[in-house]
mmCIF file of C-alpha atoms in Angstrom:
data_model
loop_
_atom_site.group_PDB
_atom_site.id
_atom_site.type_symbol
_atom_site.label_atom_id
_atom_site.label_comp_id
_atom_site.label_asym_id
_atom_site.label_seq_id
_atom_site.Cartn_x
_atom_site.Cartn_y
_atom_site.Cartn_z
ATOM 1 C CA UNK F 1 34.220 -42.764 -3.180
ATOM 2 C CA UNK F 2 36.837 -44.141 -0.561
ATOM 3 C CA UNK F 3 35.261 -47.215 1.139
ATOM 4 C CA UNK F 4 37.236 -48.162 4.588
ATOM 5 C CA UNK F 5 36.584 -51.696 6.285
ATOM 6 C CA UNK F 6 37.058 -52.410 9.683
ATOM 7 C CA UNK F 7 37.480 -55.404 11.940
ATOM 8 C CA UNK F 8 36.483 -56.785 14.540
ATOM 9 C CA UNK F 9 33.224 -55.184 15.717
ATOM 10 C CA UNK F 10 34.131 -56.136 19.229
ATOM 11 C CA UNK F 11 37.344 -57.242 20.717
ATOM 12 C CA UNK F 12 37.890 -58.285 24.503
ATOM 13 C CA UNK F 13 40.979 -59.136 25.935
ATOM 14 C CA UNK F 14 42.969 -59.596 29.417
ATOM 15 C CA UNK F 15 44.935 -56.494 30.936
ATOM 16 C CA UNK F 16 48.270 -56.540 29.737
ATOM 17 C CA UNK F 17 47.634 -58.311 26.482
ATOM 18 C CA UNK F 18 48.027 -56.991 22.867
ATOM 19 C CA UNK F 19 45.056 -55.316 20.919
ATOM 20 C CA UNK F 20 45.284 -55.058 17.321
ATOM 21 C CA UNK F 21 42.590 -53.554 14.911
ATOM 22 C CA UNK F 22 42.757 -53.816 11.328
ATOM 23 C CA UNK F 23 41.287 -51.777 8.700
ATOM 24 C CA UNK F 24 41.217 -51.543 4.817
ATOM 25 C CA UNK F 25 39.990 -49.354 2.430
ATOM 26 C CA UNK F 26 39.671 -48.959 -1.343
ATOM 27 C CA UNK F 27 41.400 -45.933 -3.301
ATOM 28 C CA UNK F 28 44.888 -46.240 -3.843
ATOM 29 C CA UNK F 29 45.047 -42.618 -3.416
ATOM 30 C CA UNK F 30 44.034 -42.079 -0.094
ATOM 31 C CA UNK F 31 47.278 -41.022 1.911
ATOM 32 C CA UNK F 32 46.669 -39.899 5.518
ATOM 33 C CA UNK F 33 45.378 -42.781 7.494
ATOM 34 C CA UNK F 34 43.903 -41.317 11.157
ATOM 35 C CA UNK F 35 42.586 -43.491 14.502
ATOM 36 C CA UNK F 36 40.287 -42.262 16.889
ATOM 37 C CA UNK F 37 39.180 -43.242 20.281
ATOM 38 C CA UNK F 38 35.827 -42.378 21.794
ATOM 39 C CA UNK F 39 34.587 -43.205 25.231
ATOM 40 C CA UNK F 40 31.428 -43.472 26.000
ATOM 41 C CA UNK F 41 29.218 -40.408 25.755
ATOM 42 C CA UNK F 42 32.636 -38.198 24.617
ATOM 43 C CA UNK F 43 33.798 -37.072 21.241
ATOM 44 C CA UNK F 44 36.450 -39.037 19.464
ATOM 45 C CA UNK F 45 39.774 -38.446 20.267
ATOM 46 C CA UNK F 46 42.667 -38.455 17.777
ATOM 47 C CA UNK F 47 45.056 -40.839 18.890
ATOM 48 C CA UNK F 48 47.661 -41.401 16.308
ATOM 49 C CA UNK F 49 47.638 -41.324 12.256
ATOM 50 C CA UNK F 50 50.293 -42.528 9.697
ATOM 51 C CA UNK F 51 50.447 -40.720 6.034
ATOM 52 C CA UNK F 52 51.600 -42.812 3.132
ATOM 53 C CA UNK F 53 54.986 -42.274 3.217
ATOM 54 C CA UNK F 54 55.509 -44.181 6.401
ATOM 55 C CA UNK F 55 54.874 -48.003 7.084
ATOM 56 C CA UNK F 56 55.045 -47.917 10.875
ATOM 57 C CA UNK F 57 54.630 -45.381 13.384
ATOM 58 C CA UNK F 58 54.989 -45.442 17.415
ATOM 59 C CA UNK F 59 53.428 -43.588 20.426
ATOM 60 C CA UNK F 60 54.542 -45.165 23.647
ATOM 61 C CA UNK F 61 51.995 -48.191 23.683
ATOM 62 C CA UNK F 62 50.068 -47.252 20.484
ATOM 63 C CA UNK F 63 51.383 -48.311 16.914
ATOM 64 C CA UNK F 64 50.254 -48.055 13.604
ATOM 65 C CA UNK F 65 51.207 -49.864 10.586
ATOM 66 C CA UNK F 66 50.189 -49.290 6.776
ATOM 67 C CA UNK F 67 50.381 -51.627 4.035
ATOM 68 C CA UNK F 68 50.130 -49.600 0.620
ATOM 69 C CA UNK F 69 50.148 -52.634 -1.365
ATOM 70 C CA UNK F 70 47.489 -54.394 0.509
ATOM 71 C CA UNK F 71 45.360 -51.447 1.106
ATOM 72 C CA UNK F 72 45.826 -51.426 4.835
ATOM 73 C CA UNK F 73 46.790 -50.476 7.801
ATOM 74 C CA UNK F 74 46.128 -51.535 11.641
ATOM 75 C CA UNK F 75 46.316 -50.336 15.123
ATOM 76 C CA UNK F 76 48.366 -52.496 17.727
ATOM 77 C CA UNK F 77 47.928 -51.804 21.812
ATOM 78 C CA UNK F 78 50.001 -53.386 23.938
ATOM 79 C CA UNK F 79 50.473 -53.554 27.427
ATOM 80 C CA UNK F 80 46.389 -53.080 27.426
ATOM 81 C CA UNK F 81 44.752 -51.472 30.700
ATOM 82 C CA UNK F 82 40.976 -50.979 31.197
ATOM 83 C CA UNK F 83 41.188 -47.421 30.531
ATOM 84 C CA UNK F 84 41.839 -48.374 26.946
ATOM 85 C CA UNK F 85 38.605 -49.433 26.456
ATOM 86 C CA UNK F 86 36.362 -47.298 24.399
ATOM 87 C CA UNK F 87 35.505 -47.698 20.491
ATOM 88 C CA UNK F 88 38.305 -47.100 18.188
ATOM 89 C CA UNK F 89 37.368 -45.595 14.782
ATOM 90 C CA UNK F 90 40.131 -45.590 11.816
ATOM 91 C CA UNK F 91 39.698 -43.555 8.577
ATOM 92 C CA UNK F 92 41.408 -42.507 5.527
ATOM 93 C CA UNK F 93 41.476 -39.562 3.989
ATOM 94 C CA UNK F 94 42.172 -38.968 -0.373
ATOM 95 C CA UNK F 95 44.103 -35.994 -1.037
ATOM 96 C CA UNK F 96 42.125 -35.294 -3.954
ATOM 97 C CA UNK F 97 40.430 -31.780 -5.466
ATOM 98 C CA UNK F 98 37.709 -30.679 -3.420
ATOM 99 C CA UNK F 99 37.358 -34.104 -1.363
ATOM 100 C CA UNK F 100 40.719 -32.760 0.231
ATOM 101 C CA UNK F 101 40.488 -33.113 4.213
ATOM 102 C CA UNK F 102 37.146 -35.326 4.483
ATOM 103 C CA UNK F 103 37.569 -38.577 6.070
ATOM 104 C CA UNK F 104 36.029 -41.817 5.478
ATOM 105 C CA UNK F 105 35.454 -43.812 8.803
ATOM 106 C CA UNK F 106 35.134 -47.490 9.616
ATOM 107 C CA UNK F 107 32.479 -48.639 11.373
ATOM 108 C CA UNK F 108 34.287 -49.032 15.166
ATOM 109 C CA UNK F 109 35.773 -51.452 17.373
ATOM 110 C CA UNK F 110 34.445 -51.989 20.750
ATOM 111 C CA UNK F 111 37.243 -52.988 22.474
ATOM 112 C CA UNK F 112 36.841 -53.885 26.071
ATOM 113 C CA UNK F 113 39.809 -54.581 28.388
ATOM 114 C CA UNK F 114 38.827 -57.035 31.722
ATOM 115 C CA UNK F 115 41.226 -56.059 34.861
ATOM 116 C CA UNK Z 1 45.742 -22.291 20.132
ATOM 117 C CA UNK Z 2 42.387 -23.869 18.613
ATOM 118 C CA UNK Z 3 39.275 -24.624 19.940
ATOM 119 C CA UNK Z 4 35.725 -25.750 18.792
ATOM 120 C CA UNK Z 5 32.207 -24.835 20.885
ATOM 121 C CA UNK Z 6 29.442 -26.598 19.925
ATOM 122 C CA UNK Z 7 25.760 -25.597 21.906
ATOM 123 C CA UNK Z 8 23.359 -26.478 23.102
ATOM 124 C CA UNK Z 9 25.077 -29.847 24.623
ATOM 125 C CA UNK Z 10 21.531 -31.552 25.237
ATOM 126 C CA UNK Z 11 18.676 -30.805 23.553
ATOM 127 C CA UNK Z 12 15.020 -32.552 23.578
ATOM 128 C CA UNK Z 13 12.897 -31.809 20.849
ATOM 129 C CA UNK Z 14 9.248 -33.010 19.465
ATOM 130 C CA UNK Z 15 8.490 -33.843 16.669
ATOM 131 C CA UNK Z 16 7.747 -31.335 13.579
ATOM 132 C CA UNK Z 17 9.832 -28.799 15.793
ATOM 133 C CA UNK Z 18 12.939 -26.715 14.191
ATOM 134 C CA UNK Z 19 15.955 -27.474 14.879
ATOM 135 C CA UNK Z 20 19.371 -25.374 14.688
ATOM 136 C CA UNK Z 21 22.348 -26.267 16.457
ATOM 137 C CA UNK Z 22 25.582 -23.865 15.819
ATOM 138 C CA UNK Z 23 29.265 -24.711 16.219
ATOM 139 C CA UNK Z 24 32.250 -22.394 16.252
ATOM 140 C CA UNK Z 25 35.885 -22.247 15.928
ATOM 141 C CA UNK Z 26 38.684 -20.256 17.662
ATOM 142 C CA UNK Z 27 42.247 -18.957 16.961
ATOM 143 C CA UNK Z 28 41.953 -20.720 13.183
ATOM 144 C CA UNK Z 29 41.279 -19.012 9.761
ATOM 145 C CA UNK Z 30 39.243 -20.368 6.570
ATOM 146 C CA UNK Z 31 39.148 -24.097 8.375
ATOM 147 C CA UNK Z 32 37.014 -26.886 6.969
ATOM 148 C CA UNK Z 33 34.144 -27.566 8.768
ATOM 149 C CA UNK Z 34 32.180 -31.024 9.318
ATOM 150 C CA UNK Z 35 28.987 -31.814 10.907
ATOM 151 C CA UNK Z 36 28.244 -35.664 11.528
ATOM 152 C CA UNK Z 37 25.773 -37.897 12.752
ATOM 153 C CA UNK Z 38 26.364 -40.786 15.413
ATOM 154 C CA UNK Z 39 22.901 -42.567 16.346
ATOM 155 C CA UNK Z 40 23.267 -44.840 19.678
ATOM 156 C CA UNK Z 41 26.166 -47.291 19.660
ATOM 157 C CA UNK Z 42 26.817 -46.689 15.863
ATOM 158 C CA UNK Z 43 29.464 -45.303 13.449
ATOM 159 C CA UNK Z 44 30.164 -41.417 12.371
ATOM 160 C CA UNK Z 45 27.727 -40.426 9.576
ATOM 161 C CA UNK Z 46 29.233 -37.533 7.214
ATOM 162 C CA UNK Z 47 25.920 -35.094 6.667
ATOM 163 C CA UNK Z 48 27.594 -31.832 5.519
ATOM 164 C CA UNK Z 49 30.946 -30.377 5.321
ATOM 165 C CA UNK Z 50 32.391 -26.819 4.080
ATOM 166 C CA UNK Z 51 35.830 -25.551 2.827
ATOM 167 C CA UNK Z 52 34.402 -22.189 2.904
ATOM 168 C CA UNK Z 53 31.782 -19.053 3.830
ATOM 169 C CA UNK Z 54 28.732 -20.208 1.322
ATOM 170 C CA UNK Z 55 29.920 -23.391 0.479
ATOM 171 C CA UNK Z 56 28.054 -26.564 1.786
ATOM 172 C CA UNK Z 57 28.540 -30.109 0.498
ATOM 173 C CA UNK Z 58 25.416 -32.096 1.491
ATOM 174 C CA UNK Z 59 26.673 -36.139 1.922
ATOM 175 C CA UNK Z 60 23.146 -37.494 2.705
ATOM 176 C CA UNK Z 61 19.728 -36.519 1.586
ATOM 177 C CA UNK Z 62 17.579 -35.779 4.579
ATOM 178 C CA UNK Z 63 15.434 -32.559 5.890
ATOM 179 C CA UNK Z 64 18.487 -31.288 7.508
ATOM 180 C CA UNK Z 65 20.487 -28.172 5.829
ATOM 181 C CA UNK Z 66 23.499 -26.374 6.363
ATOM 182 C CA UNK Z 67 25.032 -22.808 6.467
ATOM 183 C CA UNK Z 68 28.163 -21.345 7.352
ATOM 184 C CA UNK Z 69 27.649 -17.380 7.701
ATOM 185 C CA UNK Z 70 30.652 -16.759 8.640
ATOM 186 C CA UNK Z 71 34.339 -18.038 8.447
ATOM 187 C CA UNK Z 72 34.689 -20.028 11.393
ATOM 188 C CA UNK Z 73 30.499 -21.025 12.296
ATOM 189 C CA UNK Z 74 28.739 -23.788 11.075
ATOM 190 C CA UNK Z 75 24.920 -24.589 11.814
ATOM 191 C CA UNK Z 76 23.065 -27.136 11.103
ATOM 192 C CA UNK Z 77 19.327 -26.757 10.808
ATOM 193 C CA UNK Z 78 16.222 -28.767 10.297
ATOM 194 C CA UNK Z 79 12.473 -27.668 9.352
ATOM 195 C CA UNK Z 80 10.290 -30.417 10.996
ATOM 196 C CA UNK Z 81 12.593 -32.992 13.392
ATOM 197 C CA UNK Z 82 11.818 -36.678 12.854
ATOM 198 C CA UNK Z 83 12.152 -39.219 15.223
ATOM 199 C CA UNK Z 84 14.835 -40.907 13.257
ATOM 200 C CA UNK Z 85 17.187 -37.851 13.972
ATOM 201 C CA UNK Z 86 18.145 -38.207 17.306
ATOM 202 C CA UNK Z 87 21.454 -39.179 17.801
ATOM 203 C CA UNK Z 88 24.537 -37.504 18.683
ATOM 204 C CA UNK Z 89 25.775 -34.566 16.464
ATOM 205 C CA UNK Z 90 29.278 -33.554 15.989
ATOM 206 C CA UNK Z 91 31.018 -30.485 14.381
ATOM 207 C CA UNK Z 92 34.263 -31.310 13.190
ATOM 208 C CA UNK Z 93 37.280 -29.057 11.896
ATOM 209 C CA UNK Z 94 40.280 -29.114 9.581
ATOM 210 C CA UNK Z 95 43.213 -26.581 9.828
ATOM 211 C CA UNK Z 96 44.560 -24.904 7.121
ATOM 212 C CA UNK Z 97 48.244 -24.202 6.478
ATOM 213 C CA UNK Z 98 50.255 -22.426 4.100
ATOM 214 C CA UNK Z 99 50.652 -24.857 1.708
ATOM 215 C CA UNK Z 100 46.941 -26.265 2.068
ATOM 216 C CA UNK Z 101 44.300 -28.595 4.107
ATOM 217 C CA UNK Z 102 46.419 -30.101 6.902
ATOM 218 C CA UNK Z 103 45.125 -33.557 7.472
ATOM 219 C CA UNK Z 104 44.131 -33.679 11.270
ATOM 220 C CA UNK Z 105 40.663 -33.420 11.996
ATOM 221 C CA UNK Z 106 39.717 -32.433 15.115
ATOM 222 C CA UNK Z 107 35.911 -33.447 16.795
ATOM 223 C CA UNK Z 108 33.692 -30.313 19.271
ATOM 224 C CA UNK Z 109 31.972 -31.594 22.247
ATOM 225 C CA UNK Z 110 28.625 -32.542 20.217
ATOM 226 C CA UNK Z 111 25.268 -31.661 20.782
ATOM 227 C CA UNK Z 112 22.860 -34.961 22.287
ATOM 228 C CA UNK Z 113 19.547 -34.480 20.312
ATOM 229 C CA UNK Z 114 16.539 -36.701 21.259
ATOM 230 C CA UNK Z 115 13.424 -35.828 19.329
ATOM 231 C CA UNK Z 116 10.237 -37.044 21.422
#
């Protein structure tokens, strides 16, 4: 199956600074490529996702990038705030037969953001 | 639009008790249905997940089980609770569209289990 790598662990940074995340995974066929953010004691929260058709996607301070060639893809936050801290999950997904809509998670970044 | 219940939100349990926690879906058809596993400060654990009524694909091993009875509920049961199965337990959800799965999972509130 799809195996999805993700780094850092943890990640602190200033308010106001960049935050990037960066994840790979395995199968060349996985082609939906989802983040998440949970706070603590919430449920993760879909925040953005690319498919594989697109290298870079935007949402106001979030980003996402993919690299098909590479196998991988990364989240960028800029203009951090404290609010943005919370663990950050990434996953892909293979559009495959009966494995069609399951996800394969990384592991999480902490990310804390100091005011 | 869509929405996913999941109940109880808290639960404490001993150990050798049963266990069933149910999740449901709203305003979607024939969805795909997920239940996970998050112990404290870790990952998402895949246990089960469904692309129909009847059909169950189990992703870990354990002396948990589950059923969908119906289109849009999912429950997740257990026999005898360990202690290693506390944790935090989410029911997930795919739409459906026309032309097949739409990608975009979507998590329920979760259910906070601590067996005792």
């Amino acid at each position: 199956g799809e195996n999805v790598e993700q780094h850092p662990s943890t990640l602190s940074v200033q308010e106001g600074d960049s935050a990037v995340i960066k994840c790979t995974y395995s199968d060349s066929a996985s082609n939906y490529f989802p983040w998440y953010k949970q706070e603590l004691g919430k449920r993760p929260q879909l925040i953005i996702d690319i498919r594989s058709n697109v290298g870079e996607k935007k949402d106001q301070r979030i980003a996402v990038t993919l690299n098909k060639t590479a196998k991988h893809f990364s989240l960028h936050i800029t203009e951090t705030q404290p609010e943005d801290s919370a663990v950050y999950f990434c996953a892909a997904s293979i559009n495959r037969g009966s494995t069609l809509g399951r996800l394969y998670f990384g592991r999480g970044t902490q990310l804390t953001v100091w005011p | 639009s869509q929405t996913i219940h999941q109940w109880p939100a808290t639960l404490v349990q001993p150990v050798g008790s049963p266990l069933s926690l149910e999740c449901t879906v709203e305003g979607t058809s024939n969805p795909n249905l997920y239940w996970y596993r998050q112990a404290a400060g870790r990952g998402l654990q895949l246990l089960f997940y469904s692309v129909g009524i009847g059909q169950i694909s189990s992703e870990v091993p354990q002396n948990l089980s589950a059923s969908r009875p119906q289109d849009r509920q999912f429950i997740l049961s257990s026999k005898k609770l360990l202690l290693s199965d506390s944790g935090f337990y989410l029911c997930a959800w795919n739409p459906k569209g026309p032309s097949g799965t739409i990608y975009e999972q979507y998590f329920g509130p979760g259910t906070r289990l601590t067996v005792t």
